[in-house]
Short mmCIF file of C-alpha atoms in Angstrom, two decimals:
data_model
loop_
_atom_site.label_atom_id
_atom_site.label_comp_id
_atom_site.label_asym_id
_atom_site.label_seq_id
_atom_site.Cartn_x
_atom_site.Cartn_y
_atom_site.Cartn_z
CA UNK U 1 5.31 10.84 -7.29
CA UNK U 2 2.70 10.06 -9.88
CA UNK U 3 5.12 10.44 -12.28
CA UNK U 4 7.45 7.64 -11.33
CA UNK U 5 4.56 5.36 -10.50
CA UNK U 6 2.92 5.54 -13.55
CA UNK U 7 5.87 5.11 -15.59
CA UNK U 8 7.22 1.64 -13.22
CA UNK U 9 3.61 0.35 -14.08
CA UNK U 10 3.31 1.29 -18.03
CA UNK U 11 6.98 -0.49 -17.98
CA UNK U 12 6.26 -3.57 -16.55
CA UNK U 13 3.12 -3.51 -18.81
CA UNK U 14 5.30 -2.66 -21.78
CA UNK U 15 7.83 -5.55 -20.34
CA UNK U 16 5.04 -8.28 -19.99
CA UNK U 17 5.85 -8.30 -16.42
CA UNK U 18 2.28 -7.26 -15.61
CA UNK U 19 0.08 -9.66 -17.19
CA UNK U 20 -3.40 -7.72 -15.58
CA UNK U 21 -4.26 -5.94 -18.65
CA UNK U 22 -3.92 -8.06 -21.51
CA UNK U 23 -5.60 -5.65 -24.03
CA UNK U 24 -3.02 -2.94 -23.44
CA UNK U 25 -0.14 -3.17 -25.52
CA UNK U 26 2.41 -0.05 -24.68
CA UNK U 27 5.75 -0.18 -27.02
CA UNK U 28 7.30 3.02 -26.17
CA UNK U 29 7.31 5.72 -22.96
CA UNK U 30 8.03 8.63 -23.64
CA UNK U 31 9.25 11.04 -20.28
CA UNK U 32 9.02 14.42 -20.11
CA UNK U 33 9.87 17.03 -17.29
CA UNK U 34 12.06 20.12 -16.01
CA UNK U 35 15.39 18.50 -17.22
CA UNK U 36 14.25 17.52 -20.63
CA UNK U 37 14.96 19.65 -23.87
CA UNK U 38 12.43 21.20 -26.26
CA UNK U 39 12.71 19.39 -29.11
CA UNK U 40 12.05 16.12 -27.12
CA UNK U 41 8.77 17.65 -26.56
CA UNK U 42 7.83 17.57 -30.28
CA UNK U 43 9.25 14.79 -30.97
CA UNK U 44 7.39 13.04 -28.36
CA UNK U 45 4.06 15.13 -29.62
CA UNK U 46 4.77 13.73 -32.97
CA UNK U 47 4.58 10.69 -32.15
CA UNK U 48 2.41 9.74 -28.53
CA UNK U 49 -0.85 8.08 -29.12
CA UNK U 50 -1.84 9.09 -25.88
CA UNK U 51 -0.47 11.64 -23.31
CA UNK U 52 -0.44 11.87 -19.41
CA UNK U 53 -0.13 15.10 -18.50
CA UNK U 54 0.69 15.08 -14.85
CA UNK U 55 3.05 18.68 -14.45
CA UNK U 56 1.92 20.89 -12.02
CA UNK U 57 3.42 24.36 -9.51
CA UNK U 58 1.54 24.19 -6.27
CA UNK U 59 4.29 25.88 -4.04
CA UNK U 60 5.84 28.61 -6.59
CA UNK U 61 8.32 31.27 -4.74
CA UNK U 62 5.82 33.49 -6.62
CA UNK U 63 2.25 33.33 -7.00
CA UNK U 64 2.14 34.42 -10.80
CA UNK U 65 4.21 31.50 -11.01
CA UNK U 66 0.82 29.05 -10.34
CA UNK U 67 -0.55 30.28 -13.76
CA UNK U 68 2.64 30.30 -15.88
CA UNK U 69 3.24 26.32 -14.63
CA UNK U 70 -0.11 25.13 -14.31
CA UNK U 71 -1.82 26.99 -17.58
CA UNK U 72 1.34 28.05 -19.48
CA UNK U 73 2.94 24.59 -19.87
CA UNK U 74 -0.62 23.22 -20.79
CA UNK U 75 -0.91 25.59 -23.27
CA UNK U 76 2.61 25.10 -24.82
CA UNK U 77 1.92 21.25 -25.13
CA UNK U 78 -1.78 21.78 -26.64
CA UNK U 79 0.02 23.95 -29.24
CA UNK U 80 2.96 21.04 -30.16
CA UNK U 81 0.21 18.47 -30.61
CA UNK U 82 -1.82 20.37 -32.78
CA UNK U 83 1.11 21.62 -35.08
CA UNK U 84 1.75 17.95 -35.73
CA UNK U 85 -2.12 16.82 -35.87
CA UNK U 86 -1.93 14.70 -33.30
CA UNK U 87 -5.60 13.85 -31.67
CA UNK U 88 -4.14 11.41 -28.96
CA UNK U 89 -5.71 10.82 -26.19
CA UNK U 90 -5.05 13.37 -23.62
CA UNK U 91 -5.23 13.35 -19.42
CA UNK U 92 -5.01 16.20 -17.31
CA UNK U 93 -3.82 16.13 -13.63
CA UNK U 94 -6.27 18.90 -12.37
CA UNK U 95 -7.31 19.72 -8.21
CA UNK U 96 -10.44 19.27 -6.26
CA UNK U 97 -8.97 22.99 -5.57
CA UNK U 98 -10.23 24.32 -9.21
CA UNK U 99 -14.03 23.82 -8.13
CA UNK U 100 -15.48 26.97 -8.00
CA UNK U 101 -17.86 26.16 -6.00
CA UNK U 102 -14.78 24.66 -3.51
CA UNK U 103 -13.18 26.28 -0.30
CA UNK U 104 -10.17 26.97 -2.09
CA UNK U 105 -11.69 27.70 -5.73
CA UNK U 106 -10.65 31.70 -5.35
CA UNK U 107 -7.10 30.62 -4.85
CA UNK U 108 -4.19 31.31 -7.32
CA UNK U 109 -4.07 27.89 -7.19
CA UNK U 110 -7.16 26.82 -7.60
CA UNK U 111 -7.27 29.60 -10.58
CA UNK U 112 -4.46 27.97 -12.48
CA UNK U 113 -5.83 24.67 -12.46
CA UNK U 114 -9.33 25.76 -13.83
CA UNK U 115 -7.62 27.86 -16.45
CA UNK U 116 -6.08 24.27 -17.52
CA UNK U 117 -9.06 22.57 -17.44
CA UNK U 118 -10.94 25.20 -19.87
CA UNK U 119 -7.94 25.60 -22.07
CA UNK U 120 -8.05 21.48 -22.37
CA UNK U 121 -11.71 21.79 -22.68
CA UNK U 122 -11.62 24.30 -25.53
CA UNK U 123 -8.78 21.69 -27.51
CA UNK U 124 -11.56 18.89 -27.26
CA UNK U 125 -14.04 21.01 -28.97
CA UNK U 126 -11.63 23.09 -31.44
CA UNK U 127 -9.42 19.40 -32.38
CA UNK U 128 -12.15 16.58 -31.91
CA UNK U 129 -9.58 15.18 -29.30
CA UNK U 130 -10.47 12.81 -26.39
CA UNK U 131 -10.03 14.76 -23.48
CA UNK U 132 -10.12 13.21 -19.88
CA UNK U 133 -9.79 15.98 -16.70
CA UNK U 134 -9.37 14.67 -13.56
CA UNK U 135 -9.79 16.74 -10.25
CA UNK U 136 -7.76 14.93 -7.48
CA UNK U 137 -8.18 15.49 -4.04
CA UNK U 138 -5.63 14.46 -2.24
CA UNK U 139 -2.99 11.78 -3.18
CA UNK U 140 -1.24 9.62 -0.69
CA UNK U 141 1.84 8.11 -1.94
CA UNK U 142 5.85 8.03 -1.66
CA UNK U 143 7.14 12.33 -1.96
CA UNK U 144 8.91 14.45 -0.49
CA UNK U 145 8.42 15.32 3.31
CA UNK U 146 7.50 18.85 4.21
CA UNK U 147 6.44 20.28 1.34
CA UNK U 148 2.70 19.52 0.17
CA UNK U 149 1.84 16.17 1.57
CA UNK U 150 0.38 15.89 5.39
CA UNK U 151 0.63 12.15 5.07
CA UNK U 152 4.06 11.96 3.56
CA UNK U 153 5.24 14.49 6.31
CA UNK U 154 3.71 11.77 8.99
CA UNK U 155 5.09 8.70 7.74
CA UNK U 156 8.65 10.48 7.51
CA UNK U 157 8.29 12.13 10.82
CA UNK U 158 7.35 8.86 12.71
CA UNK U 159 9.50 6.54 10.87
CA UNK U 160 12.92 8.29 11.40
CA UNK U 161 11.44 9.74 14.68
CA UNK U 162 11.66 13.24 14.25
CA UNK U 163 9.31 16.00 15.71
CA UNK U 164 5.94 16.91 13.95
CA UNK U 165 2.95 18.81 15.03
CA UNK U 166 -0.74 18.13 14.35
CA UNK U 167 -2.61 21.27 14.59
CA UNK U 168 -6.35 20.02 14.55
CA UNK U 169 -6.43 16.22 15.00
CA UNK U 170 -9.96 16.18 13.49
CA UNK U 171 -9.30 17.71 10.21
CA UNK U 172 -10.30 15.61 7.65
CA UNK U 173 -9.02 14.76 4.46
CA UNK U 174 -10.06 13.01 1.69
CA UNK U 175 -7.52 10.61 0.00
CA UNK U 176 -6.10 8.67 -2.88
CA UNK U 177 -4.05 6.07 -2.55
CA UNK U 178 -0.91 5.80 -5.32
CA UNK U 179 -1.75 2.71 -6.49
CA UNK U 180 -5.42 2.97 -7.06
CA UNK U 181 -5.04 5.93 -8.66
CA UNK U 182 -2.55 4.18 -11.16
CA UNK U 183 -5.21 1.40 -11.63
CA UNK U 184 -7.37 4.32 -12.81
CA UNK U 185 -5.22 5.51 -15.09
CA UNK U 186 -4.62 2.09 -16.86
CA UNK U 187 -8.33 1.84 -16.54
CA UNK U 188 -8.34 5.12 -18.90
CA UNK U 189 -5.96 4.00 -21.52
CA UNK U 190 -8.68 0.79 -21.80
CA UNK U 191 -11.45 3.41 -22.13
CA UNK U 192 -12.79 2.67 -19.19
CA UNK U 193 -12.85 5.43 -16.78
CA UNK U 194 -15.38 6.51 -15.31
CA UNK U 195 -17.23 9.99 -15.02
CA UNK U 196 -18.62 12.21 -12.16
CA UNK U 197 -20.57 14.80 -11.37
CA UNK U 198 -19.48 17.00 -8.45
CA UNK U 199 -21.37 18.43 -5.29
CA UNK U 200 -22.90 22.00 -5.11
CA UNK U 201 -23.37 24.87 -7.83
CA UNK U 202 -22.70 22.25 -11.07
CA UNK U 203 -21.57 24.10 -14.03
CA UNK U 204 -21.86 22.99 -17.35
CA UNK U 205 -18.95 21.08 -17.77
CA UNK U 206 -19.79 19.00 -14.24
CA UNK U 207 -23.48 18.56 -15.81
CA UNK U 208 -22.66 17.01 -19.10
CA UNK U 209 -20.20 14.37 -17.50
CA UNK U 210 -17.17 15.41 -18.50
CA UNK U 211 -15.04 15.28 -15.30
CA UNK U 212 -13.19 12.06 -14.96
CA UNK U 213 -12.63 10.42 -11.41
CA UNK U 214 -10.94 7.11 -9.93
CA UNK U 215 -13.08 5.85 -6.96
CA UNK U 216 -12.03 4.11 -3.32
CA UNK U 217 -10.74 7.75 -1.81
CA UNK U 218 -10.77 7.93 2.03
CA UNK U 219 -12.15 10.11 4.56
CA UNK U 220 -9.73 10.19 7.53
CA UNK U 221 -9.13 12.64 10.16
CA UNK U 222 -5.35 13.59 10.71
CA UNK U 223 -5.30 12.10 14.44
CA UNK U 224 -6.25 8.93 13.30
CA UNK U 225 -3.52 9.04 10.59
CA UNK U 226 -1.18 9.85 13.33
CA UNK U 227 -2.64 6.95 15.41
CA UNK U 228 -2.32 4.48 13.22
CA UNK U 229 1.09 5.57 12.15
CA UNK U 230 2.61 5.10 15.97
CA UNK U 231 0.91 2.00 16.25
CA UNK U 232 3.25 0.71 13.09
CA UNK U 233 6.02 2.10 14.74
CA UNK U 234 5.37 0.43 17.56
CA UNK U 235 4.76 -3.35 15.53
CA UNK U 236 8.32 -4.41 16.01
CA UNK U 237 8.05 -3.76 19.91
CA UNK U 238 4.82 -5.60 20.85
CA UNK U 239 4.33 -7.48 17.40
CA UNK U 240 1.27 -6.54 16.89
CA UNK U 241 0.28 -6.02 13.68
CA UNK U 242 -3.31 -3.50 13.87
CA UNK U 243 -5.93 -4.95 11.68
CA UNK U 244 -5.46 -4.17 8.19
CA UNK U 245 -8.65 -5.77 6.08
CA UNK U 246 -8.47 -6.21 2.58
CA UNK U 247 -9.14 -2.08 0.65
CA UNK U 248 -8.71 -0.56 3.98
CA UNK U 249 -7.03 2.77 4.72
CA UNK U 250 -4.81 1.56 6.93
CA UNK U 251 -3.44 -1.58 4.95
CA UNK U 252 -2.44 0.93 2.46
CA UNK U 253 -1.30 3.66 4.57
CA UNK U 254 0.84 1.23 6.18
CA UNK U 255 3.00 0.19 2.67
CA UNK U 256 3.47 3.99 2.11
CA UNK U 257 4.53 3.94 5.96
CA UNK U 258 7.48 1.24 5.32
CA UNK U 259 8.80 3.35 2.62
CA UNK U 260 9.73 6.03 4.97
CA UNK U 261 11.92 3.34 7.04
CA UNK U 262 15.51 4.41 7.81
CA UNK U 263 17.68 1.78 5.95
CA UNK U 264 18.76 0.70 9.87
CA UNK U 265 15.10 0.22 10.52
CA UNK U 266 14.78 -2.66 8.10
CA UNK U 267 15.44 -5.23 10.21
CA UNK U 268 14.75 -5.71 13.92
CA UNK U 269 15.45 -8.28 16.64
CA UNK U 270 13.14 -10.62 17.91
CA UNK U 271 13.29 -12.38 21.75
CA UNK U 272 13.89 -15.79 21.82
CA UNK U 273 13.61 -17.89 24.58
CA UNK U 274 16.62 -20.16 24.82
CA UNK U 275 17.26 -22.94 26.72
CA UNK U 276 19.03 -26.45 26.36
CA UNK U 277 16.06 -27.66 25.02
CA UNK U 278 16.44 -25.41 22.00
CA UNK U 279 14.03 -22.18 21.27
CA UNK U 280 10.98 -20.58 20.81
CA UNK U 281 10.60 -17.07 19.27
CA UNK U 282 7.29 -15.49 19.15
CA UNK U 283 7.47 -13.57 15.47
CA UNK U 284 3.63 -11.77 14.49
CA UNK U 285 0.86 -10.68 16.68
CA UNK U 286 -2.27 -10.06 15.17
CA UNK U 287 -5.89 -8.74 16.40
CA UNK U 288 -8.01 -11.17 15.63
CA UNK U 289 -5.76 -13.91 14.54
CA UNK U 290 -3.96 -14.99 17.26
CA UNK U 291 0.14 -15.59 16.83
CA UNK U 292 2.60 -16.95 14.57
CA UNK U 293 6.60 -18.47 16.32
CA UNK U 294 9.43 -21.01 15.49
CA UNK U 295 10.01 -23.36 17.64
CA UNK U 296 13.63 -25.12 17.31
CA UNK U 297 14.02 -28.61 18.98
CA UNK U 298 17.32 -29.65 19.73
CA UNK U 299 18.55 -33.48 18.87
CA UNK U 300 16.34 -36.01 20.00
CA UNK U 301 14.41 -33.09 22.64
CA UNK U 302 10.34 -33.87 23.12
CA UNK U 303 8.38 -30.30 23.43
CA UNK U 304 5.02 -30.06 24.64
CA UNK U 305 2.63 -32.19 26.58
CA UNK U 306 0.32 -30.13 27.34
CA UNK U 307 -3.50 -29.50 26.26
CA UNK U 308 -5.55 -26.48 26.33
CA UNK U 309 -9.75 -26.09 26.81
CA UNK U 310 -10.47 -23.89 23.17
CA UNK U 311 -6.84 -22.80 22.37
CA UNK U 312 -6.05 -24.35 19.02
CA UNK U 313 -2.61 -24.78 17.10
CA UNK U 314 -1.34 -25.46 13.69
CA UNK U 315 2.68 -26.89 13.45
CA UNK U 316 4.48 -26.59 10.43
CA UNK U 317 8.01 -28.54 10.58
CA UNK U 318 10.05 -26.52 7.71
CA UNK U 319 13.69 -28.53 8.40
CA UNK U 320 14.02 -31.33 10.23
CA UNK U 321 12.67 -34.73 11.16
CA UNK U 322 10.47 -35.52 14.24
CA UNK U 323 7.05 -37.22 15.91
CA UNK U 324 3.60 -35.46 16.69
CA UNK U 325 1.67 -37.04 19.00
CA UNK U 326 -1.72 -36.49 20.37
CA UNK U 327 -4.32 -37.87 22.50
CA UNK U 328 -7.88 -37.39 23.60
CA UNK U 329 -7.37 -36.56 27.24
CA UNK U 330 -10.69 -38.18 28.17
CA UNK U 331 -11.47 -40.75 25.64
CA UNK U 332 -7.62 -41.43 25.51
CA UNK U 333 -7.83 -42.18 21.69
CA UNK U 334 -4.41 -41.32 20.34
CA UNK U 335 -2.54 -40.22 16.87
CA UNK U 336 1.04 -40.03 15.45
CA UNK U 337 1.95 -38.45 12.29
CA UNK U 338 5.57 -38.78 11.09
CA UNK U 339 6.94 -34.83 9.84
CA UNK U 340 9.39 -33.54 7.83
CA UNK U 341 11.05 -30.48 6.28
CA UNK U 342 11.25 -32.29 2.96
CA UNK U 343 7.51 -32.82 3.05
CA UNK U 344 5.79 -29.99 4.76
CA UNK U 345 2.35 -30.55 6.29
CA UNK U 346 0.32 -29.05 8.71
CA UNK U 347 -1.15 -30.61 11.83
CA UNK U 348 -4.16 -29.40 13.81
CA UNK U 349 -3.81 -29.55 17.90
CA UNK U 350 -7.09 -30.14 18.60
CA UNK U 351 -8.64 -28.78 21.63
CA UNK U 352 -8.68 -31.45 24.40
CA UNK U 353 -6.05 -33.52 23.21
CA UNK U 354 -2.76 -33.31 24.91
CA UNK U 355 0.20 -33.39 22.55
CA UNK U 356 4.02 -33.29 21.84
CA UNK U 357 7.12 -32.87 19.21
CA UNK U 358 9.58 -35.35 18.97
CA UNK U 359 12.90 -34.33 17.36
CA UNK U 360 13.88 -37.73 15.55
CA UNK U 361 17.26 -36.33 14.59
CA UNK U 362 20.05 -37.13 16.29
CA UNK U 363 22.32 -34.51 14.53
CA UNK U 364 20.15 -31.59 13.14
CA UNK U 365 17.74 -29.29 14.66
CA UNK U 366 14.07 -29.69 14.32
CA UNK U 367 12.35 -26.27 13.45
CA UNK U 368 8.58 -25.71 13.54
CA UNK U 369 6.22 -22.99 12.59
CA UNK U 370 3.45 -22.64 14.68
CA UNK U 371 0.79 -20.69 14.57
CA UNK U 372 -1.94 -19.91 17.97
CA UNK U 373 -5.37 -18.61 17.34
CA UNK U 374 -4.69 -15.93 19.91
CA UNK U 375 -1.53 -14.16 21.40
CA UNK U 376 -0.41 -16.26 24.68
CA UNK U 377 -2.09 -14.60 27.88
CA UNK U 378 0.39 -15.27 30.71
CA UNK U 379 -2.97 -14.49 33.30
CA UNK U 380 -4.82 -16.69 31.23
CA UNK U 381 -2.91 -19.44 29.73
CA UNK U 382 -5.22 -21.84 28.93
CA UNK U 383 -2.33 -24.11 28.69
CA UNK U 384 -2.38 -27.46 31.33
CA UNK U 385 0.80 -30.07 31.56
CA UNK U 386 -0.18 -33.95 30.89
CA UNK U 387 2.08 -36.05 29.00
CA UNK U 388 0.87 -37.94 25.82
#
């Protein structure tokens, strides 16, 4: 997972695609993993100028296997870059789990990882290197279903509805999302990560600063993951879309949701209320922001007439030709404005001013986007008939 998304992101860096990070100029990536050979390894040692090291074992068939992935691999790649004397620059993947001080720090696991962290520790201080150890709780992004990932396991359950089980709904996790943690790690090739201290007994290494982290994790209890996930599954059913604020939990937990989609799932129909008139097809509900439709207007048809107390619109015409009109219903001060696809605009309906569309055509179809600043109430319409 972290793998594939660093790699997309140093490429489209490496591409000029991704024009973010001006000072970082990346000419080659070099890959490395279970289906590479040997001597790609030193050749890539040879030449890096900086290294990612991102291979792990956290589900082995045996447990010895935890050390021989997690320390014996590290070890083996220490040793190529120092037969070639290469300092680079050098990041390792390491666990919240390694912590002694940590629930799982007497874990076979959580063993491995801290025998990593000391072997990359004693490198720095035997080679000069850079070293940069990063202890990650958990990550939250696009892997395999039922295997190490609660979240992943969630999304796929609930998007290709299959049967899951939540043992504790108020466990809590603490996460990192995919792509923040990939802006951290472009933040480290600039030099500018950033250094932590960690709670409870400190050791040495936590006192002196040398633990790397990326910040904007999340603390999140599993039922309201689980929540939040049926209430995306239920978007294309009532439309509404839950509130999903700019850095929030669940605006990202909902992209890593979509990703899960069966391809059948991509697309889904929307009602539209037909007549000879033409149609008008509600498309997004939101929370706070009321509703966005299309409204098509057959030849020469006049929609509208009608007024509402504080409901306010916006119309769009995106093909077309046709007439707005609008007038004060109690000063009876009125407006036009002329609209077209080949000129889009936006007009306000103000509050207290009845109004209509015109379609001017007499051959095509006039089609309008409009947007409500709430979802349509059939109890309370706010929504009163007078002709312009």
């Amino acid at each position: 997972m972290v793998g594939m998304a660093l790699c997309n992101n140093l490429e489209n860096i490496r591409d000029n695609k991704n024009k973010t990070r001006p000072n970082l100029h990346i000419e080659e990536i070099y890959e490395y993993d279970l289906t590479s050979k040997r001597e790609e390894l030193d050749e890539y040692c040879r030449k890096a100028d900086f290294v990612f090291h991102l291979a792990g074992v956290n589900r082995p068939e045996n447990p010895e296997d935890f050390m021989k992935g997690n320390f014996g691999f590290s070890s083996d790649l220490l040793d190529c870059l120092k037969q070639y004397g290469n300092k680079a620059t050098i990041m390792l993947s390491s666990s919240i789990q390694a912590t002694l001080a940590g629930r799982f720090g007497n874990s076979e696991y959580g063993r491995s990882k801290k025998a990593g962290e000391d072997l990359f520790f004693d490198y720095a201080r035997e080679t000069g290197a850079k070293v940069a150890v990063y202890r990650f709780p958990n990550l939250m992004g696009h892997s395999r279903p039922k295997y190490n990932s609660a979240v992943s396991t969630f999304c796929w359950a609930i998007a290709n509805d299959q049967p899951f089980t939540v043992h504790d709904r108020s466990t809590e996790l603490e996460l990192l999302y995919i792509d923040d943690l990939i802006e951290g790690m472009l933040d480290l090739l600039e030099a500018k990560e950033r250094h932590c201290e960690f709670d409870g007994v400190k050791t040495i290494e936590q006192e002196d600063g040398r633990y790397c982290y990326v910040p904007g994790t999340y603390q999140v209890t599993l039922g309201e993951i689980v929540d939040l996930l049926q209430e995306f599954k239920q978007q294309p059913i009532t439309l509404l879309m839950p509130k999903m604020p700019e850095g929030s939990f669940a605006k990202k937990l909902y992209s890593l949701y979509l990703t899960y989609l069966p391809k059948d799932k991509f697309k889904y129909p929307l009602r539209m209320n037909v007549d000879q008139r033409g149609s008008f097809t509600e498309l997004l509900h939101t929370a706070d922001c009321g509703q966005v439709s299309i409204n098509i207007s057959k030849p020469g048809v006049t929609k509208g007439q009608h007024w509402h107390n504080s409901k306010w619109e916006l119309f769009i015409v995106v093909h077309g030709h046709g007439l707005i009109q609008e007038r004060n219903i109690n000063s009876g001060e009125r407006v036009e404005f002329e609209v077209s696809g080949d000129r889009m605009e936006a007009v306000h309906m103000i509050p207290g001013w009845t109004h209509n569309i015109i379609n001017l055509s007499d051959t095509e179809d006039l089609v309008t986007v409009m947007t409500c600043n709430e979802v349509f109430d059939p109890s309370r319409p706010d929504t009163y008939y007078e002709e312009v």
